[in-house]
Structure formats: structure tokens, C-alpha cells
mmCIF file with all atom_site columns, C-alpha atoms in Angstrom:
data_model
loop_
_atom_site.group_PDB
_atom_site.id
_atom_site.type_symbol
_atom_site.label_atom_id
_atom_site.label_alt_id
_atom_site.label_comp_id
_atom_site.label_asym_id
_atom_site.label_entity_id
_atom_site.label_seq_id
_atom_site.pdbx_PDB_ins_code
_atom_site.Cartn_x
_atom_site.Cartn_y
_atom_site.Cartn_z
_atom_site.occupancy
_atom_site.B_iso_or_equiv
_atom_site.pdbx_formal_charge
_atom_site.auth_seq_id
_atom_site.auth_comp_id
_atom_site.auth_asym_id
_atom_site.auth_atom_id
_atom_site.pdbx_PDB_model_num
ATOM 1   C CA . MET A 1 1   ? -22.983 16.720  5.541   1.00 0.00 ? 1   MET A CA 1
ATOM 2   C CA . ASP A 1 2   ? -23.325 13.337  7.234   1.00 0.00 ? 2   ASP A CA 1
ATOM 3   C CA . ILE A 1 3   ? -20.377 10.646  6.752   1.00 0.00 ? 3   ILE A CA 1
ATOM 4   C CA . ALA A 1 4   ? -21.555 7.098   7.773   1.00 0.00 ? 4   ALA A CA 1
ATOM 5   C CA . ILE A 1 5   ? -18.991 4.942   7.296   1.00 0.00 ? 5   ILE A CA 1
ATOM 6   C CA . PRO A 1 6   ? -19.572 1.092   7.293   1.00 0.00 ? 6   PRO A CA 1
ATOM 7   C CA . VAL A 1 7   ? -17.659 -0.658  10.074  1.00 0.00 ? 7   VAL A CA 1
ATOM 8   C CA . ALA A 1 8   ? -17.033 -4.306  8.467   1.00 0.00 ? 8   ALA A CA 1
ATOM 9   C CA . PRO A 1 9   ? -14.931 -2.658  4.869   1.00 0.00 ? 9   PRO A CA 1
ATOM 10  C CA . LEU A 1 10  ? -13.203 -0.001  7.667   1.00 0.00 ? 10  LEU A CA 1
ATOM 11  C CA . GLY A 1 11  ? -11.804 -3.165  9.797   1.00 0.00 ? 11  GLY A CA 1
ATOM 12  C CA . VAL A 1 12  ? -10.618 -4.414  6.531   1.00 0.00 ? 12  VAL A CA 1
ATOM 13  C CA . LEU A 1 13  ? -9.660  -1.479  5.352   1.00 0.00 ? 13  LEU A CA 1
ATOM 14  C CA . THR A 1 14  ? -8.125  -1.512  8.572   1.00 0.00 ? 14  THR A CA 1
ATOM 15  C CA . LEU A 1 15  ? -5.993  -4.824  9.111   1.00 0.00 ? 15  LEU A CA 1
ATOM 16  C CA . LEU A 1 16  ? -5.125  -5.070  5.451   1.00 0.00 ? 16  LEU A CA 1
ATOM 17  C CA . GLY A 1 17  ? -3.741  -1.547  5.749   1.00 0.00 ? 17  GLY A CA 1
ATOM 18  C CA . PHE A 1 18  ? -1.094  -3.047  8.039   1.00 0.00 ? 18  PHE A CA 1
ATOM 19  C CA . PHE A 1 19  ? 0.291   -5.535  6.406   1.00 0.00 ? 19  PHE A CA 1
ATOM 20  C CA . ALA A 1 20  ? 0.657   -2.858  3.190   1.00 0.00 ? 20  ALA A CA 1
ATOM 21  C CA . PRO A 1 21  ? 3.239   -1.372  4.053   1.00 0.00 ? 21  PRO A CA 1
ATOM 22  C CA . TYR A 1 22  ? 5.451   -4.888  3.257   1.00 0.00 ? 22  TYR A CA 1
ATOM 23  C CA . VAL A 1 23  ? 3.871   -5.113  -0.403  1.00 0.00 ? 23  VAL A CA 1
ATOM 24  C CA . VAL A 1 24  ? 5.155   -1.806  -0.781  1.00 0.00 ? 24  VAL A CA 1
ATOM 25  C CA . ALA A 1 25  ? 7.804   -2.400  0.256   1.00 0.00 ? 25  ALA A CA 1
ATOM 26  C CA . ALA A 1 26  ? 8.690   -5.923  -1.914  1.00 0.00 ? 26  ALA A CA 1
ATOM 27  C CA . LEU A 1 27  ? 7.499   -3.500  -4.984  1.00 0.00 ? 27  LEU A CA 1
ATOM 28  C CA . ASN A 1 28  ? 9.949   -0.943  -3.849  1.00 0.00 ? 28  ASN A CA 1
ATOM 29  C CA . GLY A 1 29  ? 12.283  -3.368  -4.155  1.00 0.00 ? 29  GLY A CA 1
ATOM 30  C CA . ALA A 1 30  ? 11.548  -5.261  -6.888  1.00 0.00 ? 30  ALA A CA 1
ATOM 31  C CA . LEU A 1 31  ? 10.490  -2.282  -9.271  1.00 0.00 ? 31  LEU A CA 1
ATOM 32  C CA . PRO A 1 32  ? 13.890  -1.574  -11.006 1.00 0.00 ? 32  PRO A CA 1
ATOM 33  C CA . PHE A 1 33  ? 12.785  2.718   -11.901 1.00 0.00 ? 33  PHE A CA 1
ATOM 34  C CA . VAL A 1 34  ? 11.940  2.991   -8.104  1.00 0.00 ? 34  VAL A CA 1
ATOM 35  C CA . LYS A 1 35  ? 15.057  4.368   -6.675  1.00 0.00 ? 35  LYS A CA 1
ATOM 36  C CA . LYS A 1 36  ? 13.588  7.993   -5.370  1.00 0.00 ? 36  LYS A CA 1
ATOM 37  C CA . SER A 1 37  ? 12.092  9.223   -2.103  1.00 0.00 ? 37  SER A CA 1
ATOM 38  C CA . TRP A 1 38  ? 9.922   10.664  -4.653  1.00 0.00 ? 38  TRP A CA 1
ATOM 39  C CA . GLN A 1 39  ? 8.799   7.214   -6.638  1.00 0.00 ? 39  GLN A CA 1
ATOM 40  C CA . LYS A 1 40  ? 9.232   5.784   -3.162  1.00 0.00 ? 40  LYS A CA 1
ATOM 41  C CA . LYS A 1 41  ? 5.585   7.734   -2.411  1.00 0.00 ? 41  LYS A CA 1
ATOM 42  C CA . ALA A 1 42  ? 4.126   7.019   -5.411  1.00 0.00 ? 42  ALA A CA 1
ATOM 43  C CA . VAL A 1 43  ? 4.492   3.232   -4.734  1.00 0.00 ? 43  VAL A CA 1
ATOM 44  C CA . SER A 1 44  ? 2.574   3.800   -1.288  1.00 0.00 ? 44  SER A CA 1
ATOM 45  C CA . ILE A 1 45  ? 0.034   6.164   -2.186  1.00 0.00 ? 45  ILE A CA 1
ATOM 46  C CA . VAL A 1 46  ? -1.173  3.765   -5.229  1.00 0.00 ? 46  VAL A CA 1
ATOM 47  C CA . VAL A 1 47  ? -0.278  0.801   -3.092  1.00 0.00 ? 47  VAL A CA 1
ATOM 48  C CA . SER A 1 48  ? -3.252  3.047   -0.663  1.00 0.00 ? 48  SER A CA 1
ATOM 49  C CA . LEU A 1 49  ? -5.841  3.197   -3.456  1.00 0.00 ? 49  LEU A CA 1
ATOM 50  C CA . VAL A 1 50  ? -5.859  -0.701  -4.894  1.00 0.00 ? 50  VAL A CA 1
ATOM 51  C CA . LEU A 1 51  ? -6.742  -2.277  -1.267  1.00 0.00 ? 51  LEU A CA 1
ATOM 52  C CA . ALA A 1 52  ? -9.326  1.107   -0.660  1.00 0.00 ? 52  ALA A CA 1
ATOM 53  C CA . ALA A 1 53  ? -10.733 -0.491  -4.674  1.00 0.00 ? 53  ALA A CA 1
ATOM 54  C CA . LEU A 1 54  ? -10.347 -2.729  -3.467  1.00 0.00 ? 54  LEU A CA 1
ATOM 55  C CA . VAL A 1 55  ? -12.114 -3.587  -0.362  1.00 0.00 ? 55  VAL A CA 1
ATOM 56  C CA . VAL A 1 56  ? -14.960 -1.442  -1.994  1.00 0.00 ? 56  VAL A CA 1
ATOM 57  C CA . VAL A 1 57  ? -15.535 -4.234  -4.191  1.00 0.00 ? 57  VAL A CA 1
ATOM 58  C CA . LEU A 1 58  ? -15.146 -7.200  -2.495  1.00 0.00 ? 58  LEU A CA 1
ATOM 59  C CA . TYR A 1 59  ? -17.637 -4.739  0.049   1.00 0.00 ? 59  TYR A CA 1
ATOM 60  C CA . TYR A 1 60  ? -20.269 -3.518  -3.245  1.00 0.00 ? 60  TYR A CA 1
ATOM 61  C CA . ALA A 1 61  ? -19.973 -7.824  -4.076  1.00 0.00 ? 61  ALA A CA 1
ATOM 62  C CA . ILE A 1 62  ? -20.868 -9.904  -0.634  1.00 0.00 ? 62  ILE A CA 1
ATOM 63  C CA . THR A 1 63  ? -23.612 -7.371  1.037   1.00 0.00 ? 63  THR A CA 1
ATOM 64  C CA . LYS A 1 64  ? -25.305 -5.567  -3.087  1.00 0.00 ? 64  LYS A CA 1
ATOM 65  C CA . GLU A 1 65  ? -24.533 -1.942  -0.939  1.00 0.00 ? 65  GLU A CA 1
ATOM 66  C CA . PRO A 1 66  ? -22.056 0.687   -2.618  1.00 0.00 ? 66  PRO A CA 1
ATOM 67  C CA . ILE A 1 67  ? -20.130 2.671   -0.132  1.00 0.00 ? 67  ILE A CA 1
ATOM 68  C CA . THR A 1 68  ? -21.247 6.679   -1.473  1.00 0.00 ? 68  THR A CA 1
ATOM 69  C CA . ASP A 1 69  ? -18.298 8.313   0.063   1.00 0.00 ? 69  ASP A CA 1
ATOM 70  C CA . TRP A 1 70  ? -15.115 6.373   -1.431  1.00 0.00 ? 70  TRP A CA 1
ATOM 71  C CA . TRP A 1 71  ? -13.326 8.762   -2.097  1.00 0.00 ? 71  TRP A CA 1
ATOM 72  C CA . LEU A 1 72  ? -13.088 8.274   2.438   1.00 0.00 ? 72  LEU A CA 1
ATOM 73  C CA . PHE A 1 73  ? -11.358 5.153   1.785   1.00 0.00 ? 73  PHE A CA 1
ATOM 74  C CA . ALA A 1 74  ? -8.920  6.014   -0.236  1.00 0.00 ? 74  ALA A CA 1
ATOM 75  C CA . LEU A 1 75  ? -8.306  8.797   2.355   1.00 0.00 ? 75  LEU A CA 1
ATOM 76  C CA . LEU A 1 76  ? -8.530  6.568   4.934   1.00 0.00 ? 76  LEU A CA 1
ATOM 77  C CA . ALA A 1 77  ? -6.096  3.859   3.052   1.00 0.00 ? 77  ALA A CA 1
ATOM 78  C CA . ILE A 1 78  ? -3.119  6.364   2.516   1.00 0.00 ? 78  ILE A CA 1
ATOM 79  C CA . VAL A 1 79  ? -3.508  7.565   6.348   1.00 0.00 ? 79  VAL A CA 1
ATOM 80  C CA . ILE A 1 80  ? -3.403  3.791   7.325   1.00 0.00 ? 80  ILE A CA 1
ATOM 81  C CA . VAL A 1 81  ? -1.185  2.436   5.100   1.00 0.00 ? 81  VAL A CA 1
ATOM 82  C CA . ASN A 1 82  ? 1.182   5.647   6.235   1.00 0.00 ? 82  ASN A CA 1
ATOM 83  C CA . ALA A 1 83  ? 0.899   5.538   9.539   1.00 0.00 ? 83  ALA A CA 1
ATOM 84  C CA . SER A 1 84  ? 0.835   1.317   10.017  1.00 0.00 ? 84  SER A CA 1
ATOM 85  C CA . TYR A 1 85  ? 4.778   2.502   8.291   1.00 0.00 ? 85  TYR A CA 1
ATOM 86  C CA . ALA A 1 86  ? 5.431   4.843   10.835  1.00 0.00 ? 86  ALA A CA 1
ATOM 87  C CA . LEU A 1 87  ? 4.031   3.156   13.117  1.00 0.00 ? 87  LEU A CA 1
ATOM 88  C CA . VAL A 1 88  ? 4.198   -0.647  12.939  1.00 0.00 ? 88  VAL A CA 1
ATOM 89  C CA . THR A 1 89  ? 6.488   -1.788  10.727  1.00 0.00 ? 89  THR A CA 1
ATOM 90  C CA . ARG A 1 90  ? 9.172   1.105   10.306  1.00 0.00 ? 90  ARG A CA 1
ATOM 91  C CA . ASP A 1 91  ? 11.798  -1.665  10.980  1.00 0.00 ? 91  ASP A CA 1
ATOM 92  C CA . SER A 1 92  ? 11.226  -4.864  9.017   1.00 0.00 ? 92  SER A CA 1
ATOM 93  C CA . ALA A 1 93  ? 10.262  -2.878  6.131   1.00 0.00 ? 93  ALA A CA 1
ATOM 94  C CA . PRO A 1 94  ? 13.046  -1.919  5.036   1.00 0.00 ? 94  PRO A CA 1
ATOM 95  C CA . ALA A 1 95  ? 14.119  -5.365  5.379   1.00 0.00 ? 95  ALA A CA 1
ATOM 96  C CA . VAL A 1 96  ? 11.449  -7.170  3.334   1.00 0.00 ? 96  VAL A CA 1
ATOM 97  C CA . GLU A 1 97  ? 12.809  -4.124  0.389   1.00 0.00 ? 97  GLU A CA 1
ATOM 98  C CA . ARG A 1 98  ? 16.679  -5.337  0.940   1.00 0.00 ? 98  ARG A CA 1
ATOM 99  C CA . ALA A 1 99  ? 15.063  -9.013  0.267   1.00 0.00 ? 99  ALA A CA 1
ATOM 100 C CA . ALA A 1 100 ? 12.863  -8.105  -3.281  1.00 0.00 ? 100 ALA A CA 1
ATOM 101 C CA . GLU A 1 101 ? 15.827  -5.909  -4.535  1.00 0.00 ? 101 GLU A CA 1
ATOM 102 C CA . PRO A 1 102 ? 17.250  -8.093  -7.429  1.00 0.00 ? 102 PRO A CA 1
ATOM 103 C CA . PRO A 1 103 ? 19.925  -8.717  -6.796  1.00 0.00 ? 103 PRO A CA 1
ATOM 104 C CA . VAL A 1 104 ? 23.905  -6.970  -8.706  1.00 0.00 ? 104 VAL A CA 1
ATOM 105 C CA . ILE A 1 105 ? 25.932  -9.377  -11.020 1.00 0.00 ? 105 ILE A CA 1
ATOM 106 C CA . VAL A 1 106 ? 29.204  -7.857  -11.488 1.00 0.00 ? 106 VAL A CA 1
ATOM 107 C CA . ALA A 1 107 ? 31.114  -8.509  -14.458 1.00 0.00 ? 107 ALA A CA 1
ATOM 108 C CA . HIS A 1 108 ? 34.138  -9.638  -14.629 1.00 0.00 ? 108 HIS A CA 1
ATOM 109 C CA . GLU A 1 109 ? 36.855  -9.871  -16.712 1.00 0.00 ? 109 GLU A CA 1
ATOM 110 C CA . ASN A 1 110 ? 39.645  -12.824 -16.910 1.00 0.00 ? 110 ASN A CA 1
ATOM 111 C CA . HIS A 1 111 ? 42.771  -11.922 -18.376 1.00 0.00 ? 111 HIS A CA 1
#
């Protein structure tokens, strides 16, 4: 099986993948139902797949050439986003997540 990966969309995917952990962190902080580890991983995978779909659609819109190995871009996006988090943004992405969390308002009763 010969798998040919177009270089231009792979470069775009890689560049966007390095910034995607910040998007994932912001969503993890902003979405009120994302609290558990598996939920945060699910958000990461969904963002990665959306990123891959965006790159494939933009490549087709610009060149009018379809990417036949779209599934490969989906797998690469998941790997790139998670590698970026593990290797580059592990210290700064949680700060984005904390900043995106809604403030906790404590009701105080006066007697």
C-alpha cells in the first residue's frame, strides 16, 4: 500500500497542532461538564479531529484536489496535538485552562 501525504496540508496540520493544546485547555476550562480525565481526553480527540477535517477541507477548497488518505490526517492530528501537549505546552496549557474556568461565586448570607 502506497500512502502519499501531501506536504502542504501536513505542514499546516503540524503548525496548527502545536497551538491546539491551548484550544483544548480553554475548552476544558470553559465547558462545565468536563471534569474527569477521560472527558478531557475526549475533548482533545474531538479538537484534533476537527483540526484534521478543517485542514482537509481547506486543502480541497484551495487546490480542488481531494486528500484520499483523510483518515491518516485524523490519526496524525491526534498524535501531533497530544505530542505538542506532552513535549511543549504541558506547563502553559493548564494556566490557560484555569484562566478559562468560570469564576466560582460563593453565596454569603448575612445574619
